Coordinates of C-alpha atoms in Angstrom, one line a residue:
Chain A
M1 CA 106.9 147.3 131.4
K2 CA 107.5 144.1 133.4
F3 CA 104.2 144.6 135.1
I4 CA 102.4 144.9 131.8
I5 CA 103.9 141.6 130.6
I6 CA 103.3 139.8 133.9
G7 CA 99.8 141.2 134.0
F8 CA 99.1 140.1 130.5
L9 CA 100.4 136.6 131.1
A10 CA 98.4 136.4 134.3
I11 CA 95.2 137.4 132.5
S12 CA 95.8 135.0 129.7
S13 CA 96.6 132.1 132.0
L14 CA 93.4 132.8 133.9
V15 CA 91.4 132.7 130.7
V16 CA 93.0 129.3 129.9
L17 CA 92.4 127.9 133.3
N18 CA 88.9 129.1 133.4
Q19 CA 88.2 127.3 130.1
N20 CA 89.5 124.1 131.5
T21 CA 87.5 124.2 134.7
D22 CA 84.3 125.7 133.2
N23 CA 82.4 122.5 133.1
Y24 CA 83.1 121.4 136.6
T25 CA 81.6 122.6 139.9
S26 CA 84.0 123.6 142.5
Q27 CA 82.9 120.9 145.0
K28 CA 84.3 117.6 144.0
D29 CA 81.5 115.1 143.8
P30 CA 82.1 111.6 142.4
L31 CA 81.0 112.5 138.9
T32 CA 83.4 115.5 138.8
E33 CA 86.3 113.3 140.0
S34 CA 85.4 110.6 137.4
I35 CA 85.3 113.2 134.7
E36 CA 88.7 114.5 135.6
R37 CA 90.2 111.0 135.5
G38 CA 88.3 110.4 132.2
S39 CA 89.9 113.5 130.7
E40 CA 93.3 111.9 131.1
I41 CA 92.2 108.6 129.6
Y42 CA 90.7 110.5 126.7
T43 CA 93.9 112.3 126.0
D44 CA 95.8 109.0 126.1
F45 CA 93.5 106.7 124.3
C46 CA 91.0 108.6 122.2
M47 CA 92.2 112.0 121.1
S48 CA 94.5 111.0 118.3
C49 CA 91.4 109.8 116.3
H50 CA 88.4 111.6 117.8
L51 CA 90.4 114.8 118.3
A52 CA 90.6 117.3 121.2
N53 CA 87.2 118.7 120.4
G54 CA 85.5 115.3 120.1
E55 CA 84.5 116.1 116.5
G56 CA 86.3 113.2 114.9
V57 CA 87.1 113.1 111.2
E58 CA 84.3 113.1 108.7
N59 CA 83.6 109.7 107.2
V60 CA 86.4 108.0 109.2
Y61 CA 86.1 108.6 112.9
P62 CA 82.6 109.5 114.1
P63 CA 82.0 112.5 116.3
I64 CA 81.5 112.1 120.0
A65 CA 80.7 115.8 120.6
K66 CA 76.9 116.2 120.3
S67 CA 76.7 112.6 119.1
D68 CA 73.1 111.3 119.0
Y69 CA 74.5 107.7 119.0
L70 CA 76.2 108.3 122.3
F71 CA 73.1 109.5 124.0
K72 CA 70.6 107.0 122.5
N73 CA 72.9 104.0 123.0
R74 CA 74.5 104.3 126.4
E75 CA 75.0 100.5 126.7
E76 CA 76.3 100.1 123.2
S77 CA 78.7 103.0 123.7
I78 CA 80.1 101.4 126.8
R79 CA 80.4 98.1 125.0
A80 CA 82.3 99.7 122.1
I81 CA 84.9 101.3 124.5
K82 CA 85.2 98.1 126.5
Y83 CA 85.4 95.5 123.7
G84 CA 86.0 97.5 120.5
Q85 CA 83.6 98.5 117.7
Q86 CA 83.2 96.9 114.3
G87 CA 80.7 97.3 111.6
V88 CA 78.3 100.0 110.5
I89 CA 76.9 102.6 113.0
T90 CA 75.0 105.8 112.2
V91 CA 76.0 108.9 114.0
N92 CA 74.2 112.2 113.4
G93 CA 72.8 110.9 110.2
K94 CA 76.1 109.7 108.7
T95 CA 77.1 106.1 108.5
Y96 CA 80.5 104.9 109.7
N97 CA 82.0 101.5 108.9
G98 CA 85.2 101.7 111.0
N99 CA 87.1 99.4 113.2
M100 CA 88.0 100.6 116.7
A101 CA 90.1 98.0 118.5
A102 CA 89.5 97.1 122.1
L103 CA 91.4 99.7 124.0
G104 CA 92.5 97.5 126.9
L105 CA 90.9 99.7 129.5
S106 CA 89.8 98.4 132.9
D107 CA 86.1 98.8 133.9
D108 CA 86.7 101.9 136.1
E109 CA 88.7 103.5 133.3
V110 CA 85.8 102.9 130.8
A111 CA 83.4 104.5 133.3
D112 CA 85.7 107.5 133.8
V113 CA 86.1 108.1 130.1
M114 CA 82.3 107.6 129.5
N115 CA 81.6 110.2 132.1
Y116 CA 84.1 112.6 130.5
I117 CA 82.8 112.3 127.0
T118 CA 79.1 112.4 128.0
N119 CA 79.9 115.7 129.8
S120 CA 82.2 117.5 127.4
W121 CA 81.9 119.7 124.3
G122 CA 78.2 120.5 124.9
N123 CA 77.3 117.0 126.0
K124 CA 75.5 116.6 129.3
N125 CA 74.7 113.5 131.3
D126 CA 73.8 113.7 135.0
K127 CA 73.4 109.9 135.4
I128 CA 76.9 108.8 136.4
I129 CA 78.3 105.7 134.8
T130 CA 79.8 103.5 137.4
E131 CA 82.4 100.7 137.3
E132 CA 79.6 98.4 138.3
E133 CA 77.5 99.4 135.3
V134 CA 80.5 98.8 133.0
S135 CA 81.3 95.4 134.6
K136 CA 77.8 94.1 133.8
I137 CA 78.1 94.8 130.1
K138 CA 79.2 91.7 128.3
K139 CA 80.4 91.2 124.8
Chain B
M1 CA 108.6 152.5 122.5
K2 CA 106.9 150.7 125.3
Q3 CA 103.8 150.4 123.2
I4 CA 105.8 148.8 120.4
H5 CA 107.2 146.3 122.8
L6 CA 103.8 145.5 124.1
F7 CA 102.4 145.2 120.7
I8 CA 105.2 142.8 119.7
I9 CA 104.6 140.7 122.8
I10 CA 100.9 140.5 122.2
A11 CA 101.5 139.7 118.6
C12 CA 103.8 136.9 119.5
I13 CA 101.4 135.4 122.1
T14 CA 98.5 135.7 119.7
F15 CA 100.6 134.1 116.9
S16 CA 101.7 131.2 119.0
A17 CA 98.2 130.6 120.5
C18 CA 96.7 130.5 117.0
A19 CA 99.6 128.3 115.9
Q20 CA 99.8 129.0 112.2
Q21 CA 101.1 126.0 110.4
T22 CA 102.8 125.9 107.1
E23 CA 101.0 123.3 105.0
S24 CA 103.0 120.8 103.0
E25 CA 104.0 122.5 99.7
I26 CA 103.1 119.5 97.6
K27 CA 99.4 118.6 98.0
A28 CA 98.0 115.1 97.5
E29 CA 95.9 114.8 94.3
S30 CA 93.5 112.2 93.0
P31 CA 95.0 110.3 90.1
K32 CA 93.7 111.1 86.7
D33 CA 93.6 107.6 85.4
L34 CA 94.6 104.9 87.7
N35 CA 95.0 101.6 85.8
Y36 CA 95.2 99.5 89.0
T37 CA 92.6 98.0 91.2
T38 CA 92.7 95.8 94.4
E39 CA 92.0 92.2 94.8
L40 CA 91.0 90.8 98.2
L41 CA 93.5 88.1 99.0
V42 CA 93.0 87.4 102.7
P43 CA 89.4 88.3 103.8
D44 CA 88.0 89.0 107.3
L45 CA 90.8 90.6 109.3
N46 CA 90.3 93.2 112.0
I47 CA 93.5 95.1 112.5
P48 CA 96.2 93.2 110.5
W49 CA 99.2 95.1 111.9
G50 CA 102.1 93.2 110.4
M51 CA 102.6 90.7 107.5
T52 CA 105.5 88.8 106.0
F53 CA 105.9 86.2 103.2
L54 CA 107.4 82.8 103.6
P55 CA 109.4 81.1 100.8
D56 CA 106.4 78.9 99.9
G57 CA 104.4 82.0 99.1
S58 CA 102.3 81.7 102.2
M59 CA 101.9 84.7 104.7
L60 CA 102.2 85.3 108.4
I61 CA 99.9 88.0 109.6
T62 CA 99.7 89.6 113.1
E63 CA 96.3 90.8 114.4
K64 CA 96.7 93.7 116.9
S65 CA 94.5 91.8 119.3
G66 CA 97.2 89.1 119.6
E67 CA 96.6 86.3 117.0
L68 CA 99.2 85.1 114.7
I69 CA 97.7 83.9 111.4
H70 CA 99.3 81.7 108.8
F71 CA 97.6 82.1 105.4
K72 CA 98.4 79.3 103.1
D73 CA 96.6 77.9 100.1
G74 CA 93.6 80.2 100.7
K75 CA 93.2 79.0 104.3
K76 CA 93.8 80.8 107.6
T77 CA 95.3 78.9 110.5
N78 CA 95.9 80.3 114.0
I79 CA 99.5 79.7 115.0
E80 CA 100.0 78.4 118.6
G81 CA 102.6 79.8 120.9
A82 CA 102.2 83.4 119.8
P83 CA 103.7 85.8 122.3
E84 CA 101.6 87.0 125.2
V85 CA 100.4 90.4 124.0
Y86 CA 99.4 93.4 126.2
V87 CA 96.5 95.0 124.4
R88 CA 96.4 98.6 125.6
G89 CA 95.6 101.7 123.5
Q90 CA 97.7 101.6 120.3
G91 CA 99.7 98.6 121.7
G92 CA 99.1 95.0 120.8
F93 CA 100.7 92.5 118.4
L94 CA 102.7 94.7 116.1
D95 CA 105.2 93.9 113.3
I96 CA 106.5 90.6 111.9
V97 CA 109.4 90.1 109.5
T98 CA 111.4 87.1 108.4
H99 CA 115.2 87.0 108.5
P100 CA 116.8 87.9 105.1
D101 CA 118.3 84.3 105.2
Y102 CA 115.1 82.7 106.4
T103 CA 115.4 79.8 104.0
N104 CA 118.5 78.7 105.9
N105 CA 117.9 79.8 109.5
G106 CA 114.1 80.0 109.9
W107 CA 114.1 83.0 112.1
I108 CA 111.0 85.2 112.4
Y109 CA 111.1 88.5 114.2
M110 CA 108.2 90.1 115.9
T111 CA 107.4 93.2 118.0
F112 CA 104.6 93.6 120.4
A113 CA 103.4 95.3 123.6
S114 CA 104.5 93.3 126.6
T115 CA 104.2 93.4 130.3
E116 CA 107.5 91.6 130.8
G117 CA 109.5 93.0 133.7
G118 CA 108.3 94.9 136.8
G119 CA 105.7 97.6 137.2
D120 CA 102.2 98.3 136.0
G121 CA 101.6 98.5 132.3
G122 CA 103.8 97.5 129.4
N123 CA 106.3 98.5 126.8
T124 CA 107.5 97.4 123.4
A125 CA 109.3 94.0 123.1
L126 CA 111.2 92.3 120.2
I127 CA 111.4 88.5 120.0
R128 CA 112.5 86.0 117.4
A129 CA 111.1 82.5 117.0
K130 CA 110.8 79.7 114.5
L131 CA 107.7 78.2 112.9
E132 CA 107.3 74.5 113.2
G133 CA 104.1 73.1 111.8
N134 CA 101.4 75.4 113.4
T135 CA 103.5 76.3 116.4
L136 CA 106.0 79.0 117.2
T137 CA 109.1 77.5 118.8
N138 CA 112.6 78.6 120.0
K139 CA 111.2 81.9 121.2
E140 CA 114.0 84.3 122.3
L141 CA 113.4 87.7 123.8
L142 CA 115.8 90.1 122.1
Y143 CA 114.8 93.4 123.5
K144 CA 112.3 94.8 126.0
A145 CA 112.0 98.5 126.5
T146 CA 111.7 99.8 130.1
P147 CA 110.0 101.1 132.2
N148 CA 106.5 99.7 131.8
T149 CA 103.7 102.3 131.7
K150 CA 99.9 102.2 131.4
K151 CA 100.0 104.9 128.7
G152 CA 98.3 103.8 125.6
Q153 CA 100.3 105.7 123.0
H154 CA 103.3 105.4 120.7
W155 CA 104.7 101.9 120.9
G156 CA 106.2 102.0 117.3
S157 CA 106.9 99.5 115.9
R158 CA 108.3 98.3 112.7
I159 CA 111.2 96.0 111.9
A160 CA 113.6 96.1 109.0
F161 CA 117.0 94.5 108.0
D162 CA 119.7 96.4 106.1
N163 CA 122.1 95.0 103.5
D164 CA 124.7 94.1 106.2
G165 CA 122.2 92.0 108.1
Y166 CA 121.6 94.4 111.0
L167 CA 118.1 94.5 112.4
Y168 CA 116.4 97.9 113.0
F169 CA 113.2 98.5 114.9
S170 CA 111.4 101.5 116.3
I171 CA 109.8 102.4 119.6
G172 CA 107.7 105.5 120.0
D173 CA 107.9 108.0 122.8
R174 CA 105.2 106.1 124.8
G175 CA 103.2 109.3 125.5
N176 CA 106.1 110.8 127.5
R177 CA 107.1 113.4 125.1
D178 CA 109.1 115.7 127.3
V179 CA 111.2 113.0 128.9
N180 CA 111.9 110.0 126.6
P181 CA 112.8 111.1 123.0
Q182 CA 115.8 113.3 123.8
D183 CA 117.4 111.2 126.5
I184 CA 119.6 108.3 125.3
T185 CA 119.9 106.8 128.7
I186 CA 116.3 105.8 128.6
D187 CA 114.2 103.8 126.1
C188 CA 111.4 105.1 123.8
G189 CA 111.3 107.6 121.0
K190 CA 114.2 105.8 119.3
I191 CA 115.3 103.6 116.4
Y192 CA 117.3 100.6 117.6
R193 CA 119.9 98.6 115.8
L194 CA 120.8 95.0 116.8
N195 CA 122.6 92.0 115.4
D196 CA 120.2 89.3 114.3
D197 CA 120.8 87.4 117.5
G198 CA 119.9 90.4 119.6
T199 CA 123.4 91.3 120.7
I200 CA 124.5 94.9 120.3
P201 CA 126.8 95.7 117.4
E202 CA 130.2 97.0 118.5
D203 CA 130.0 100.0 116.3
N204 CA 126.6 101.3 117.5
P205 CA 126.9 105.0 118.0
F206 CA 126.5 105.2 121.8
I207 CA 128.3 102.0 122.7
D208 CA 131.0 103.8 124.8
M209 CA 128.7 106.3 126.4
E210 CA 128.1 105.8 130.1
N211 CA 124.6 104.8 131.0
A212 CA 123.4 105.0 127.4
K213 CA 121.0 102.4 126.0
T214 CA 123.6 101.1 123.6
A215 CA 121.0 99.5 121.2
I216 CA 119.9 103.0 120.2
Y217 CA 120.9 104.0 116.7
S218 CA 119.0 107.3 116.4
Y219 CA 116.8 109.3 118.7
G220 CA 114.3 112.2 118.9
H221 CA 111.5 110.3 117.3
R222 CA 107.8 110.5 118.1
N223 CA 106.2 107.3 116.8
P224 CA 107.7 105.6 113.8
Q225 CA 105.1 103.1 112.4
G226 CA 106.6 102.8 109.0
M227 CA 110.1 101.4 108.3
T228 CA 111.6 99.9 105.2
K229 CA 115.0 99.4 103.6
N230 CA 115.4 101.6 100.6
P231 CA 116.0 98.8 98.0
F232 CA 118.1 101.2 95.8
T233 CA 120.4 102.7 98.5
G234 CA 120.2 100.2 101.4
A235 CA 119.4 103.0 103.8
I236 CA 116.6 102.6 106.4
W237 CA 113.7 104.9 105.8
V238 CA 110.9 105.6 108.3
N239 CA 107.7 107.5 108.5
E240 CA 106.4 108.7 111.9
H241 CA 103.2 110.2 113.2
G242 CA 103.3 113.8 114.2
P243 CA 100.7 115.2 116.6
R244 CA 98.4 117.6 114.7
G245 CA 100.4 118.1 111.5
G246 CA 104.1 117.2 111.4
D247 CA 104.1 113.6 110.3
E248 CA 107.5 113.0 108.8
I249 CA 109.6 110.8 106.5
N250 CA 113.1 110.4 107.8
I251 CA 116.2 108.6 106.5
I252 CA 117.8 107.1 109.5
K253 CA 121.4 108.0 110.2
K254 CA 123.8 106.7 112.8
G255 CA 123.7 108.6 116.1
K256 CA 121.6 111.4 114.8
N257 CA 118.9 113.4 116.7
F258 CA 115.7 113.8 114.7
G259 CA 114.5 116.5 117.0
W260 CA 111.2 115.5 118.6
P261 CA 109.8 117.4 120.4
V262 CA 112.4 120.2 120.3
I263 CA 111.7 120.9 116.6
S264 CA 108.5 119.9 114.9
Y265 CA 106.1 121.0 112.2
G266 CA 103.2 119.9 114.3
I267 CA 101.1 121.4 117.1
N268 CA 99.2 119.9 120.0
Y269 CA 95.8 118.3 119.3
S270 CA 94.2 121.1 121.2
G271 CA 95.7 123.6 118.8
T272 CA 98.2 125.1 121.2
T273 CA 102.0 124.9 120.5
F274 CA 104.7 123.0 122.3
T275 CA 107.6 124.4 120.3
D276 CA 108.2 127.5 118.2
I277 CA 111.0 126.1 116.1
T278 CA 111.1 123.7 113.2
E279 CA 114.9 123.5 112.8
K280 CA 117.9 123.5 115.0
E281 CA 121.6 122.9 114.6
G282 CA 122.4 119.3 115.5
M283 CA 118.9 118.1 114.7
E284 CA 117.9 116.4 111.4
Q285 CA 115.3 117.8 109.1
P286 CA 112.8 115.4 107.7
L287 CA 113.0 114.4 104.1
F288 CA 109.3 115.4 103.9
Y289 CA 106.6 116.5 106.4
W290 CA 102.9 116.3 106.2
V291 CA 100.7 119.2 107.3
P292 CA 97.9 118.3 107.8
S293 CA 98.6 114.9 109.1
I294 CA 97.7 111.8 107.1
A295 CA 98.6 109.4 110.0
P296 CA 101.2 107.4 108.2
S297 CA 101.0 103.7 109.3
S298 CA 103.6 102.0 107.1
M299 CA 105.9 102.4 104.2
A300 CA 107.1 100.5 101.1
I301 CA 109.4 101.6 98.3
V302 CA 108.6 100.1 94.9
S303 CA 111.5 98.3 93.3
S304 CA 109.7 96.0 91.0
D305 CA 108.5 96.6 87.4
K306 CA 105.0 95.5 88.0
Y307 CA 103.6 99.0 88.0
L308 CA 104.1 101.5 85.2
N309 CA 106.0 104.6 86.5
W310 CA 105.9 103.5 90.1
K311 CA 109.5 102.3 90.4
G312 CA 111.3 104.2 93.1
N313 CA 108.0 105.6 94.5
V314 CA 107.3 105.6 98.2
L315 CA 103.9 104.2 99.3
V316 CA 102.5 105.2 102.6
G317 CA 99.3 104.0 104.3
A318 CA 97.1 106.9 105.4
L319 CA 95.1 105.8 108.4
K320 CA 93.4 109.1 108.8
F321 CA 92.1 109.6 105.3
S322 CA 91.7 106.0 104.3
Y323 CA 93.8 105.9 101.2
L324 CA 97.3 104.7 100.1
E325 CA 99.6 107.6 99.3
R326 CA 102.0 107.4 96.5
L327 CA 104.9 109.9 96.7
V328 CA 107.1 110.6 93.7
L329 CA 110.6 111.7 94.6
E330 CA 113.3 113.4 92.6
N331 CA 116.8 113.7 94.2
N332 CA 115.3 112.8 97.6
E333 CA 112.7 115.5 97.3
V334 CA 108.9 114.9 97.1
V335 CA 107.6 116.3 93.8
K336 CA 104.2 114.7 93.6
R337 CA 101.7 113.1 95.9
E338 CA 98.8 110.9 94.8
K339 CA 95.8 109.5 96.8
L340 CA 95.3 105.9 95.6
F341 CA 92.2 103.9 96.3
E342 CA 90.4 106.7 98.2
D343 CA 87.9 105.6 100.9
I344 CA 89.3 102.1 100.9
G345 CA 89.6 102.1 104.7
R346 CA 92.3 102.5 107.2
V347 CA 95.4 101.3 105.5
R348 CA 97.4 99.7 108.3
N349 CA 100.3 98.2 106.3
V350 CA 101.8 98.1 102.9
V351 CA 104.6 95.9 101.6
Q352 CA 106.1 94.8 98.3
G353 CA 105.9 91.0 98.2
P354 CA 108.7 88.8 96.9
D355 CA 106.7 88.5 93.6
G356 CA 107.0 92.3 93.1
Y357 CA 103.3 93.0 93.8
I358 CA 102.2 95.5 96.4
Y359 CA 100.1 94.2 99.3
M360 CA 98.0 96.4 101.5
A361 CA 96.4 95.5 104.9
V362 CA 93.2 97.4 105.4
E363 CA 91.4 97.4 108.8
G364 CA 88.1 95.5 108.8
K365 CA 88.8 94.1 105.4
G366 CA 91.9 92.1 105.0
I367 CA 95.0 91.9 102.8
L368 CA 94.5 93.4 99.3
K369 CA 96.8 92.9 96.3
I370 CA 97.2 95.8 93.9
V371 CA 96.7 94.4 90.3
P372 CA 96.3 95.9 86.8
E373 CA 92.7 96.6 85.9
N374 CA 91.0 94.0 83.7

């Protein structure tokens, strides 16, 4: 009996762990490491509005998962995270007129969270966003 | 027999993984005929977190980004000497409230995210100060939570005075759910009670407890961002954000444990659970809980006669769904919920002004006054 329980728990934890590491390669390149750090930033600073699956809330918080805005507007997206976002933007055909305050993140944190969100929930971006790239983007 | 055991275990695990949540029994409805509309009083504000009225009818408004604005005779003036604010995640310039005897003593109380003290990051601070001309003077730091942390979440914070002149303010769990809220020897995840000069009242509940943070009045809170004195009973009422589901209204009681995160009607943002229980002996039940979450930002209880049938109602700003929620209570039980001004924007704050009218702060818009139609 005990073995069955332990076995079951082991299998279920493996499934959970696999889900978490699915997106990452086993070798840790700078992008993978940045994504991992970005995941923590996302949990702390973004998730309460944009939710765990990046889908946001219809008409209030735009989606990040499969967001056309994010991929067409790399610089604007970095600027929004760095300085905040006000006014109308169109994401996947829907307009949003929200107000995201500046998050108070440092440039390396902005890069990390950008690398995380551009490589999660079906998003894919091979061109790593660096601290240097973020530092050059002005208000 | 073994099979039954296994079945039960699998069923339990499946059940908890799927995290069935009981939705709030009373659902929010759209009003049939709302005879009120909003009038833009103070335009062009970003995130007007706190607001308070001065005896001359003017207002002080905090912007989360750190500005203190005096709105008088239709004009906005930036006040100099505003506290140095640490803008990080949900932290920034937070609440502002005048002393109940402001006319005689001139004290203004403010909460904000502060880097004061050692270590990286910040935590919630409470100060008082006076307004002289366009400058804040006589600034006194009354409380600063420790330790500083770079976490972005759950700073609280609202301020309220009760009928005996005690000051209450809230600090959220600062993103350290499993450490802070249940431990009264450390800050965060608490409601605090102070004398108006910042000293700790001698009858605070944990005053004689070794190592306790003696300013604590109640604990086991997640992130109370709404707080008001019930004008009918004098009790301090709060609303607090849950995670995914499990926002709550609580009536604050001396020394009580409000249960976070041991008991909760909420689940993790990811959909997994962190607790299986919603009640436990020695822990307070909320007066009301929201599933799904509305993200309650603020709270006012209507005591004026300006609005037909609203007297005694609780108004709560819903950040997530962009409306003002009106809750009708009978014998401290919610019997009706209404969505006022749907799609108005993120309602950051709601207060009843000294004139009896209700004022709402909406992000990206400004301060709106609720007035009869026509």
